[in-house]
Amino acid sequence: PKPPEEIFLGLLLMVLSGIFSSLQGFFAKYSALSFPTFQVVFFRSFVQLILCFTAALLLRINPFGSRDNAPILLFRGLLGFLGMSFFYLSLSLLPLGDATV
């Protein structure tokens, strides 16, 4: 059995994940009132790019992966872009509760 500290930490991280996911949806919905959907997607992706490159540099990890995995990583990036774009588009067109369920 796991110690109670690990269980509590896991539950706390799950609650924080839910809170931050809800805040992201709220702010994306709010920003979609003033900006086009793909502009919101671009700036969210830009911030994520900066954070990921910074983390990769600090951890001394190649942010591009190995050459063997390049086609798979490009395909994953394309699917991630499409998924995020359609999610933000649904946030801009639907009520927040319907778009996030």
Coordinates of C-alpha atoms in Angstrom, one line a residue:
P1 CA 0.0 0.0 0.0
K2 CA 1.0 3.5 -0.7
P3 CA 1.8 5.9 2.1
P4 CA -1.0 8.5 2.9
E5 CA 1.3 11.3 1.8
E6 CA 1.5 10.0 -1.7
I7 CA -2.3 9.5 -1.9
F8 CA -2.9 13.0 -0.6
L9 CA -0.4 14.4 -3.1
G10 CA -2.1 12.6 -6.0
L11 CA -5.5 13.8 -5.0
L12 CA -4.2 17.4 -4.6
L13 CA -2.6 17.3 -8.1
M14 CA -5.9 15.9 -9.6
V15 CA -7.9 18.8 -8.0
L16 CA -5.4 21.4 -9.2
S17 CA -5.5 19.9 -12.7
G18 CA -9.2 20.2 -12.8
I19 CA -9.1 23.8 -11.5
F20 CA -6.5 24.9 -14.0
S21 CA -8.3 23.1 -16.8
S22 CA -11.5 25.0 -15.9
L23 CA -9.6 28.3 -15.7
Q24 CA -8.1 27.6 -19.2
G25 CA -11.5 27.0 -20.6
F26 CA -12.9 30.1 -19.0
F27 CA -10.1 32.4 -20.2
A28 CA -10.2 30.8 -23.7
K29 CA -14.0 31.5 -23.9
Y30 CA -13.5 35.0 -22.6
S31 CA -10.7 35.8 -25.0
A32 CA -12.7 34.4 -27.9
L33 CA -15.1 37.3 -27.4
S34 CA -12.4 39.7 -28.4
F35 CA -10.0 37.8 -30.6
P36 CA -10.3 35.3 -33.5
T37 CA -10.1 31.7 -32.5
F38 CA -6.9 31.0 -34.4
Q39 CA -5.2 34.0 -32.9
V40 CA -5.9 32.6 -29.4
V41 CA -4.6 29.2 -30.5
F42 CA -1.4 30.9 -31.9
F43 CA -0.6 32.7 -28.7
R44 CA -1.4 29.8 -26.5
S45 CA 0.9 27.6 -28.6
F46 CA 3.6 30.3 -28.5
V47 CA 3.6 30.4 -24.7
Q48 CA 3.6 26.6 -24.6
L49 CA 6.6 26.6 -27.0
I50 CA 8.6 29.0 -24.8
L51 CA 7.8 27.0 -21.6
C52 CA 8.6 23.6 -23.2
F53 CA 11.9 24.8 -24.8
T54 CA 12.9 26.4 -21.5
A55 CA 12.2 23.1 -19.6
A56 CA 14.1 21.1 -22.3
L57 CA 17.1 23.4 -22.0
L58 CA 17.1 23.2 -18.2
L59 CA 16.8 19.4 -18.2
R60 CA 19.3 19.1 -21.1
I61 CA 16.9 17.2 -23.3
N62 CA 16.8 17.6 -27.1
P63 CA 13.5 19.3 -27.7
F64 CA 13.2 17.8 -31.2
G65 CA 13.7 14.2 -30.2
S66 CA 15.7 11.7 -32.3
R67 CA 15.6 11.7 -36.1
D68 CA 14.1 8.2 -36.0
N69 CA 11.0 9.6 -34.3
A70 CA 10.6 12.8 -36.5
P71 CA 7.7 11.6 -38.6
I72 CA 5.7 10.4 -35.6
L73 CA 6.4 13.6 -33.7
L74 CA 5.3 15.7 -36.7
F75 CA 2.1 13.7 -36.9
R76 CA 1.6 14.1 -33.2
G77 CA 2.1 17.8 -33.5
L78 CA -0.4 18.1 -36.3
L79 CA -3.0 16.1 -34.4
G80 CA -2.4 18.2 -31.3
F81 CA -2.8 21.4 -33.3
L82 CA -6.0 20.2 -34.9
G83 CA -7.4 19.0 -31.5
M84 CA -6.5 22.3 -29.8
S85 CA -7.9 24.4 -32.7
F86 CA -11.2 22.5 -32.7
F87 CA -11.5 22.7 -28.9
Y88 CA -11.0 26.5 -29.0
L89 CA -13.4 26.8 -31.9
S90 CA -16.0 24.9 -30.0
L91 CA -15.4 27.2 -27.0
S92 CA -16.0 30.2 -29.2
L93 CA -19.2 28.8 -30.7
L94 CA -20.8 26.8 -27.9
P95 CA -21.7 27.6 -24.2
L96 CA -18.8 26.8 -21.9
G97 CA -20.5 23.8 -20.3
D98 CA -21.4 22.2 -23.6
A99 CA -17.9 22.7 -25.1
T100 CA -16.0 21.2 -22.2
V101 CA -18.1 18.0 -21.6

